[in-house]
Coordinates of C-alpha atoms in Angstrom, one line a residue:
X1 CA 0.0 0.0 0.0
X2 CA 2.9 2.3 0.9
X3 CA 4.6 1.6 -2.4
X4 CA 1.4 2.4 -4.3
X5 CA 1.1 5.7 -2.4
X6 CA 4.7 6.6 -3.1
X7 CA 4.2 5.9 -6.9
X8 CA 1.0 8.1 -6.9
X9 CA 2.9 10.9 -5.1
X10 CA 5.8 10.7 -7.6
X11 CA 3.3 10.7 -10.5
X12 CA 1.5 13.7 -9.1
X13 CA 4.8 15.6 -8.6
X14 CA 5.9 14.8 -12.2
X15 CA 2.5 16.0 -13.7
X16 CA 2.5 19.1 -11.6
X17 CA 6.1 19.9 -12.7
X18 CA 5.1 19.4 -16.4
X19 CA 2.1 21.6 -15.9
X20 CA 4.1 24.4 -14.4
X21 CA 6.6 24.1 -17.2
X22 CA 3.8 24.5 -19.8
X23 CA 2.5 27.5 -18.0
X24 CA 6.0 29.0 -17.8
X25 CA 6.5 28.4 -21.6
X26 CA 3.1 29.9 -22.4
X27 CA 4.0 33.1 -20.4
X28 CA 7.3 33.5 -22.3
X29 CA 6.1 36.5 -24.3
X30 CA 8.4 39.2 -22.9
X31 CA 12.0 38.2 -22.0
X32 CA 14.6 40.2 -20.2
X33 CA 18.1 38.9 -21.1
X34 CA 20.9 39.8 -18.6
X35 CA 24.1 39.1 -20.3
X36 CA 27.3 39.3 -18.2
X37 CA 30.5 40.0 -20.3
X38 CA 34.1 39.1 -19.4
X39 CA 35.1 42.8 -19.2
X40 CA 32.7 43.4 -16.3
X41 CA 29.9 44.9 -18.4
X42 CA 26.3 43.8 -18.1
X43 CA 23.9 44.0 -21.0
X44 CA 20.1 44.0 -20.3
X45 CA 18.1 43.3 -23.4
X46 CA 14.4 43.4 -23.9
X47 CA 13.2 40.7 -26.2
X48 CA 9.6 40.5 -27.5
X49 CA 8.4 37.1 -28.6
X50 CA 6.4 36.5 -31.8
X51 CA 3.1 35.6 -30.1
X52 CA 3.1 38.6 -27.7
X53 CA 1.3 40.9 -30.1
X54 CA 2.9 44.0 -28.5
X55 CA 2.8 47.4 -30.3
X56 CA 4.2 49.6 -27.5
X57 CA 5.0 49.7 -23.8
X58 CA 6.6 51.2 -20.8
X59 CA 9.4 49.6 -18.8
X60 CA 11.2 50.8 -15.7
X61 CA 14.6 49.3 -14.7
X62 CA 16.4 49.7 -11.4
X63 CA 20.0 49.0 -10.7
X64 CA 22.4 49.0 -7.7
X65 CA 24.2 52.3 -8.2
X66 CA 26.8 51.3 -5.6
X67 CA 27.9 48.4 -7.8
X68 CA 27.0 49.5 -11.3
X69 CA 27.1 52.6 -13.4
X70 CA 25.0 53.3 -16.6
X71 CA 27.1 53.3 -19.8
X72 CA 24.4 53.4 -22.6
X73 CA 20.8 52.8 -23.5
X74 CA 20.3 51.7 -27.1
X75 CA 17.2 51.0 -29.2
X76 CA 16.9 48.6 -32.1
X77 CA 16.6 50.8 -35.2
X78 CA 15.3 47.8 -37.2
X79 CA 12.0 47.9 -35.2
X80 CA 10.9 51.2 -36.9
X81 CA 9.4 52.6 -33.6
X82 CA 9.2 55.8 -31.7
X83 CA 11.3 55.8 -28.5
X84 CA 11.6 57.9 -25.4
X85 CA 14.1 57.1 -22.6
X86 CA 14.7 58.8 -19.3
X87 CA 18.1 57.6 -18.2
X88 CA 17.7 59.1 -14.7
X89 CA 14.1 58.5 -13.9
X90 CA 12.8 60.4 -10.8
X91 CA 16.4 61.8 -10.5
X92 CA 17.3 58.9 -8.2
X93 CA 20.4 58.0 -10.1
X94 CA 19.5 54.3 -10.4
X95 CA 16.4 54.1 -12.5
X96 CA 15.8 54.0 -16.3
X97 CA 12.4 54.5 -17.9
X98 CA 11.9 53.4 -21.5
X99 CA 8.8 54.0 -23.6
X100 CA 8.3 52.7 -27.1
X101 CA 5.5 52.7 -29.7
X102 CA 5.1 51.2 -33.1
X103 CA 2.5 51.1 -35.9
X104 CA 3.5 47.5 -36.5
X105 CA 3.8 44.5 -34.2
X106 CA 7.2 44.5 -32.4
X107 CA 9.1 41.2 -32.5
X108 CA 12.6 40.7 -31.3
X109 CA 15.0 42.9 -29.4
X110 CA 13.7 46.4 -28.4
X111 CA 16.2 47.9 -26.0
X112 CA 19.8 47.2 -24.9
X113 CA 20.9 48.7 -21.6
X114 CA 24.7 48.4 -20.9
X115 CA 26.0 48.9 -17.4
X116 CA 29.6 48.8 -16.2
X117 CA 30.5 47.0 -13.0
X118 CA 32.3 48.9 -10.3
X119 CA 33.3 45.7 -8.6
X120 CA 33.6 42.1 -9.5
X121 CA 30.8 40.6 -7.4
X122 CA 27.5 41.6 -9.0
X123 CA 24.4 39.6 -8.2
X124 CA 21.3 39.1 -10.4
X125 CA 19.2 41.2 -8.1
X126 CA 21.5 44.2 -8.8
X127 CA 19.6 44.8 -12.0
X128 CA 15.8 44.3 -11.9
X129 CA 12.7 45.1 -14.0
X130 CA 10.8 47.4 -11.6
X131 CA 7.7 47.9 -13.7
X132 CA 6.2 46.8 -17.1
X133 CA 3.1 47.8 -19.0
X134 CA 2.6 46.9 -22.7
X135 CA -0.2 47.6 -25.2
X136 CA -1.9 46.0 -28.2
X137 CA -2.6 47.5 -31.7
X138 CA -5.6 49.4 -30.3
X139 CA -3.5 51.0 -27.6
X140 CA -5.1 48.9 -24.8
X141 CA -3.1 47.4 -22.0
X142 CA -2.5 43.7 -22.3
X143 CA -3.4 42.4 -18.9
X144 CA -1.8 39.0 -19.4
X145 CA 1.7 40.5 -19.6
X146 CA 2.8 41.9 -16.3
X147 CA 6.0 42.0 -14.2
X148 CA 5.2 38.6 -12.8
X149 CA 4.9 37.0 -16.3
X150 CA 8.1 38.4 -17.7
X151 CA 10.8 35.8 -18.1
X152 CA 14.3 36.7 -16.9
X153 CA 17.3 34.9 -18.4
X154 CA 20.7 35.3 -16.8
X155 CA 23.5 34.5 -19.3
X156 CA 27.3 34.8 -19.6
X157 CA 29.0 35.2 -22.9
X158 CA 29.6 37.4 -25.9
X159 CA 28.0 40.8 -26.4
X160 CA 24.5 40.7 -28.0
X161 CA 24.4 44.4 -28.8
X162 CA 24.8 44.3 -32.5
X163 CA 25.2 47.1 -35.1
X164 CA 21.4 47.2 -35.4
X165 CA 21.3 49.1 -32.1
X166 CA 21.9 52.8 -31.8
X167 CA 22.1 55.2 -28.9
X168 CA 18.7 56.7 -27.9
X169 CA 20.2 60.2 -28.3
X170 CA 20.2 59.6 -32.0
X171 CA 16.6 58.2 -32.2
X172 CA 15.0 61.6 -33.1
X173 CA 16.6 61.3 -36.5
X174 CA 15.3 57.8 -36.9
X175 CA 11.9 58.9 -35.7
X176 CA 11.9 61.8 -38.3
X177 CA 12.8 59.2 -41.0
X178 CA 10.1 56.9 -39.7
X179 CA 7.6 59.8 -39.8
X180 CA 8.6 60.7 -43.3
X181 CA 8.3 57.1 -44.4
X182 CA 4.9 56.8 -42.8
X183 CA 3.8 60.1 -44.3
X184 CA 4.8 58.9 -47.8
X185 CA 2.9 55.6 -47.2
X186 CA -0.2 57.6 -46.1
X187 CA 0.1 59.8 -49.1
X188 CA 0.4 56.9 -51.4
X189 CA -2.6 55.2 -49.8
X190 CA -4.7 58.3 -50.1
X191 CA -3.6 58.8 -53.8
X192 CA -4.5 55.2 -54.5
X193 CA -7.9 55.6 -52.8
X194 CA -8.5 58.8 -54.8
X195 CA -7.7 57.0 -58.1
X196 CA -10.0 54.1 -57.2
X197 CA -12.8 56.5 -56.4
X198 CA -12.2 58.4 -59.7
X199 CA -12.2 55.1 -61.6
X200 CA -15.4 54.0 -59.9
X201 CA -16.9 57.4 -60.8
X202 CA -15.7 57.0 -64.4
X203 CA -17.0 53.5 -64.6
X204 CA -20.4 54.6 -63.2
X205 CA -20.6 57.3 -65.9
X206 CA -19.8 54.8 -68.6
X207 CA -22.4 52.4 -67.2
X208 CA -25.1 55.2 -67.1
X209 CA -24.3 56.3 -70.7
X210 CA -24.4 52.7 -71.9
X211 CA -27.8 52.1 -70.2
X212 CA -29.1 55.3 -71.8
X213 CA -27.9 54.3 -75.2
X214 CA -29.5 50.8 -74.9
X215 CA -32.8 52.4 -73.7
X216 CA -32.7 54.8 -76.6
X217 CA -32.0 52.1 -79.2
X218 CA -34.9 50.0 -77.8
X219 CA -37.2 53.0 -77.9
X220 CA -36.3 53.7 -81.6
X221 CA -36.9 50.1 -82.5
X222 CA -40.2 50.1 -80.7
X223 CA -41.2 53.4 -82.4
X224 CA -40.3 52.0 -85.9
X225 CA -42.2 48.8 -85.3
X226 CA -45.2 50.7 -84.1
X227 CA -45.0 53.0 -87.1
X228 CA -45.1 50.0 -89.4

């Protein structure tokens, strides 16, 4: 009886573990990658997964200013998004607030925060995600993505900040370019709609003239037949 009870207990534990793993995987929609480099730098990257359906958001990071100092905050210029970053949020010297918005669904790396270690022993809790709020295509907050559902991955290795990242101080130029591109797209769409509308109007006129000619021909034929 005891053996059966032990087997049942093991089975329940295994199934519970699998269920928790499935829930964890399902919640992996926003990932914070903490990448520790050999030179003492720490990279914190925000990675949006494909099924997250995120179009914008606000994230606040907090770091231990006694152990770390901020070196740079970079955004991924390939995302084609508007960015605003406060490197010294609330003037406390240890908080970074990043806000982003896009007309298209964001997938992949969004931000890269690089901090330099003042000493060798830096713990995982020395850099944390203090607050997160993300929105969908309609600008509504996605309630299923919160600070508690964000996945944090602690890694050691080579730098992940590639040439696709640029300093946030340069983003206004990117934003102007994005605006101009969007403006050109809007203009093209409006022009296309105008052409379609004009074509429809022209087609309607042709249709009306055609119907009038047919009625006139039928009327003439009827008149001639009646005359005979």
